[in-house]
mmCIF file of C-alpha atoms in Angstrom:
data_model
loop_
_atom_site.group_PDB
_atom_site.id
_atom_site.type_symbol
_atom_site.label_atom_id
_atom_site.label_comp_id
_atom_site.label_asym_id
_atom_site.label_seq_id
_atom_site.Cartn_x
_atom_site.Cartn_y
_atom_site.Cartn_z
ATOM 1 C CA MET A 94 44.260 79.632 99.927
ATOM 2 C CA ARG A 95 45.311 82.130 97.307
ATOM 3 C CA GLY A 96 48.534 82.930 99.223
ATOM 4 C CA LEU A 97 49.419 79.246 99.429
ATOM 5 C CA GLY A 98 49.150 78.895 95.660
ATOM 6 C CA ALA A 99 51.548 81.828 95.144
ATOM 7 C CA ALA A 100 54.026 80.321 97.627
ATOM 8 C CA SER A 101 53.781 77.005 95.844
ATOM 9 C CA ARG A 102 54.437 78.669 92.479
ATOM 10 C CA ARG A 103 57.451 80.518 93.967
ATOM 11 C CA SER A 104 58.965 77.301 95.308
ATOM 12 C CA LYS A 105 58.540 75.616 91.930
ATOM 13 C CA TYR A 106 60.151 78.627 90.249
ATOM 14 C CA VAL A 107 63.112 78.501 92.630
ATOM 15 C CA ALA A 108 63.496 74.758 92.006
ATOM 16 C CA TYR A 109 63.596 75.347 88.254
ATOM 17 C CA LEU A 110 66.236 78.063 88.654
ATOM 18 C CA ALA A 111 68.511 75.488 90.257
ATOM 19 C CA TYR A 112 68.420 73.403 87.078
ATOM 20 C CA LEU A 113 68.839 76.074 84.437
ATOM 21 C CA SER A 114 71.968 75.115 82.500
ATOM 22 C CA ALA A 115 74.510 77.412 80.848
ATOM 23 C CA ASP A 116 72.842 76.904 77.460
ATOM 24 C CA GLY A 117 69.524 78.167 78.880
ATOM 25 C CA LYS A 118 67.770 74.778 78.866
ATOM 26 C CA LEU A 119 66.132 73.326 81.935
ATOM 27 C CA ARG A 120 67.771 70.118 83.104
ATOM 28 C CA ALA A 121 66.233 67.645 85.516
ATOM 29 C CA ARG A 122 68.536 65.767 87.874
ATOM 30 C CA PRO A 123 68.357 62.021 87.338
ATOM 31 C CA ASP A 124 67.957 61.344 91.084
ATOM 32 C CA GLY A 125 65.232 63.975 91.497
ATOM 33 C CA GLY A 126 67.239 65.656 94.270
ATOM 34 C CA THR A 127 67.472 69.383 94.821
ATOM 35 C CA ALA A 128 70.974 69.725 96.290
ATOM 36 C CA MET A 129 73.728 71.421 94.312
ATOM 37 C CA THR A 130 76.405 68.986 93.126
ATOM 38 C CA THR A 131 79.638 69.529 95.001
ATOM 39 C CA VAL A 132 82.834 67.549 95.067
ATOM 40 C CA HIS A 133 84.361 67.115 98.505
ATOM 41 C CA TYR A 134 87.022 64.719 99.716
ATOM 42 C CA ASP A 135 87.717 64.217 103.405
ATOM 43 C CA SER A 136 91.370 63.352 102.936
ATOM 44 C CA TYR A 137 94.319 64.200 100.762
ATOM 45 C CA THR A 138 94.577 60.520 99.783
ATOM 46 C CA GLU A 139 90.949 60.405 98.659
ATOM 47 C CA ALA A 140 91.409 63.635 96.676
ATOM 48 C CA ARG A 141 94.537 62.248 95.010
ATOM 49 C CA ILE A 142 92.654 59.094 93.955
ATOM 50 C CA HIS A 143 89.874 61.269 92.478
ATOM 51 C CA LEU A 144 92.066 64.134 91.214
ATOM 52 C CA LYS A 145 90.475 64.195 87.744
ATOM 53 C CA ALA A 146 86.963 64.546 89.213
ATOM 54 C CA LEU A 147 88.191 67.258 91.594
ATOM 55 C CA LEU A 148 89.818 69.258 88.794
ATOM 56 C CA ASP A 149 86.870 68.708 86.417
ATOM 57 C CA ALA A 150 84.477 70.061 89.073
ATOM 58 C CA ALA A 151 86.658 73.133 89.660
ATOM 59 C CA GLU A 152 86.931 73.841 85.924
ATOM 60 C CA ARG A 153 83.138 73.681 85.598
ATOM 61 C CA GLY A 154 82.689 76.140 88.461
ATOM 62 C CA ARG A 155 81.373 73.632 90.977
ATOM 63 C CA VAL A 156 82.324 73.754 94.629
ATOM 64 C CA ALA A 157 85.366 71.496 94.992
ATOM 65 C CA THR A 158 87.057 71.022 98.362
ATOM 66 C CA VAL A 159 89.567 68.824 100.141
ATOM 67 C CA ARG A 160 89.930 68.407 103.902
ATOM 68 C CA ARG A 161 93.351 67.804 105.401
ATOM 69 C CA GLU A 162 93.334 67.426 109.158
ATOM 70 C CA SER A 163 91.327 70.424 110.417
ATOM 71 C CA ALA A 164 91.802 72.589 107.300
ATOM 72 C CA ARG A 165 89.468 72.652 104.315
ATOM 73 C CA THR A 166 90.839 73.890 100.996
ATOM 74 C CA ALA A 167 88.911 74.942 97.895
ATOM 75 C CA VAL A 168 90.081 74.062 94.402
ATOM 76 C CA VAL A 169 89.142 76.842 91.971
ATOM 77 C CA ASP A 170 89.690 77.352 88.247
ATOM 78 C CA VAL A 171 92.410 79.991 87.739
ATOM 79 C CA GLU A 172 90.500 82.142 85.233
ATOM 80 C CA ARG A 173 87.385 82.228 87.422
ATOM 81 C CA LEU A 174 89.441 83.220 90.456
ATOM 82 C CA ARG A 175 91.468 85.809 88.525
ATOM 83 C CA HIS A 176 88.316 87.368 87.068
ATOM 84 C CA TYR A 177 86.672 87.506 90.490
ATOM 85 C CA LEU A 178 89.734 89.052 92.130
ATOM 86 C CA ALA A 179 90.030 91.655 89.355
ATOM 87 C CA THR A 180 86.373 92.526 89.901
ATOM 88 C CA VAL A 181 86.529 92.914 93.687
ATOM 89 C CA THR A 182 90.035 94.413 93.914
ATOM 90 C CA PRO A 183 90.099 97.886 92.388
ATOM 91 C CA SER A 184 93.613 98.951 91.446
ATOM 92 C CA ARG A 185 93.341 102.466 92.899
ATOM 93 C CA ALA A 186 96.414 103.246 90.772
ATOM 94 C CA GLN A 187 97.158 106.902 90.351
ATOM 95 C CA VAL A 188 98.983 108.119 87.259
ATOM 96 C CA VAL A 189 100.634 111.513 87.463
ATOM 97 C CA PRO A 190 102.159 113.417 84.536
ATOM 98 C CA GLU A 191 105.540 114.890 85.345
ATOM 99 C CA ALA A 192 107.953 117.133 83.469
ATOM 100 C CA GLU A 193 110.083 114.175 82.398
ATOM 101 C CA GLY A 194 107.283 111.635 81.863
ATOM 102 C CA TRP A 195 104.767 109.767 83.998
ATOM 103 C CA SER A 196 104.636 108.255 87.491
ATOM 104 C CA VAL A 197 102.322 105.486 88.698
ATOM 105 C CA PHE A 198 101.672 104.519 92.306
ATOM 106 C CA ILE A 199 99.090 102.712 94.386
ATOM 107 C CA PRO A 200 98.284 104.426 97.692
ATOM 108 C CA GLY A 201 99.007 102.187 100.649
ATOM 109 C CA LEU A 202 101.455 99.961 98.788
ATOM 110 C CA PRO A 203 105.216 100.336 98.635
ATOM 111 C CA VAL A 204 104.995 100.119 94.856
ATOM 112 C CA ALA A 205 105.661 102.913 92.368
ATOM 113 C CA ALA A 206 107.074 103.276 88.880
ATOM 114 C CA ASP A 207 107.875 105.960 86.343
ATOM 115 C CA GLY A 208 108.668 106.165 82.674
ATOM 116 C CA ALA A 209 109.251 108.587 79.829
ATOM 117 C CA SER A 210 105.846 107.664 78.372
ATOM 118 C CA PHE A 211 102.517 106.568 79.849
ATOM 119 C CA GLU A 212 102.976 103.063 78.389
ATOM 120 C CA GLU A 213 106.514 102.787 79.756
ATOM 121 C CA ALA A 214 105.356 103.831 83.221
ATOM 122 C CA LEU A 215 102.598 101.171 83.136
ATOM 123 C CA ALA A 216 105.091 98.493 82.022
ATOM 124 C CA GLU A 217 107.397 99.473 84.876
ATOM 125 C CA MET A 218 104.468 99.308 87.296
ATOM 126 C CA VAL A 219 103.626 95.791 86.143
ATOM 127 C CA ASP A 220 107.242 94.806 86.888
ATOM 128 C CA ALA A 221 107.072 96.527 90.295
ATOM 129 C CA LEU A 222 103.832 94.675 91.126
ATOM 130 C CA ARG A 223 105.465 91.369 90.220
ATOM 131 C CA GLU A 224 108.414 92.179 92.493
ATOM 132 C CA TYR A 225 106.015 93.067 95.310
ATOM 133 C CA ALA A 226 104.118 89.770 94.864
ATOM 134 C CA GLU A 227 107.384 87.840 94.998
ATOM 135 C CA ASP A 228 108.509 89.726 98.128
ATOM 136 C CA TRP A 229 105.095 89.150 99.703
ATOM 137 C CA GLN A 230 105.365 85.399 99.085
ATOM 138 C CA ASP A 231 108.917 85.312 100.485
ATOM 139 C CA TYR A 232 108.563 87.387 103.652
ATOM 140 C CA LEU A 233 105.711 89.920 103.752
ATOM 141 C CA LEU A 234 102.710 87.577 104.039
ATOM 142 C CA ASP A 235 102.894 87.580 107.837
ATOM 143 C CA ALA A 236 103.748 91.280 108.220
ATOM 144 C CA PRO A 237 100.768 93.055 109.827
ATOM 145 C CA ASN A 238 100.778 95.894 107.285
ATOM 146 C CA HIS A 239 100.902 93.506 104.277
ATOM 147 C CA ARG A 240 98.927 90.471 105.468
ATOM 148 C CA GLU A 241 95.649 91.766 103.979
ATOM 149 C CA ASN A 242 97.134 91.995 100.477
ATOM 150 C CA TRP A 243 96.589 88.280 99.827
ATOM 151 C CA GLY A 244 93.953 88.929 97.151
ATOM 152 C CA LEU A 245 96.141 91.469 95.372
ATOM 153 C CA VAL A 246 99.098 89.078 95.363
ATOM 154 C CA GLN A 247 96.911 86.295 93.993
ATOM 155 C CA LEU A 248 95.609 88.637 91.283
ATOM 156 C CA ILE A 249 99.144 89.666 90.313
ATOM 157 C CA SER A 250 100.375 86.080 90.253
ATOM 158 C CA LEU A 251 97.437 84.769 88.213
ATOM 159 C CA SER A 252 97.483 87.588 85.621
ATOM 160 C CA ASP A 253 99.630 88.039 82.545
ATOM 161 C CA ASP A 254 101.237 91.422 81.846
ATOM 162 C CA GLU A 255 98.401 92.619 79.605
ATOM 163 C CA GLN A 256 95.760 91.673 82.176
ATOM 164 C CA LEU A 257 97.670 93.534 84.890
ATOM 165 C CA ARG A 258 98.041 96.586 82.665
ATOM 166 C CA ASP A 259 94.315 96.541 81.944
ATOM 167 C CA TRP A 260 93.570 96.182 85.669
ATOM 168 C CA LEU A 261 95.806 99.170 86.448
ATOM 169 C CA VAL A 262 94.003 101.458 83.997
ATOM 170 C CA GLY A 263 90.530 100.112 84.861
ATOM 171 C CA LYS A 264 89.889 98.286 81.614
ATOM 172 C CA ALA A 265 87.653 95.248 82.145
ATOM 173 C CA ARG A 266 88.646 91.944 80.543
#
């Protein structure tokens, strides 16, 4: 009997965790349900009719999807996605001092830059990354040796220059 009481307390605890809001207050769902609120539309037309709700859900961090034929696509807030990609995609950039300045490269990528100063080399690397992302979008996305760089290209495309610079040197933002 004692074990059953502990299991019951655990299930209540888990249920309460599902309703803990961002401000730290417990919220009860009006319908008493336990499912997480998601926004899903089974057609492009339905999603277009409810575009505001779809975008609002994505901005709040809720699961938001649209089905078109056999494909299902997620709609995600840009800053959330960029932050996640920066977290799970280490830059692996290597900075090397040279007699005439600095060089920056990322092993495994055809991207490198150099400059008279450390800052100049980083700025050049940001430009080189942007060129790579553009080339990837245009013709490298299906190349076997570049196909897996989707996350990196998304990160580059969703970041401003300062965010990319910080990512290169390992500074969290």
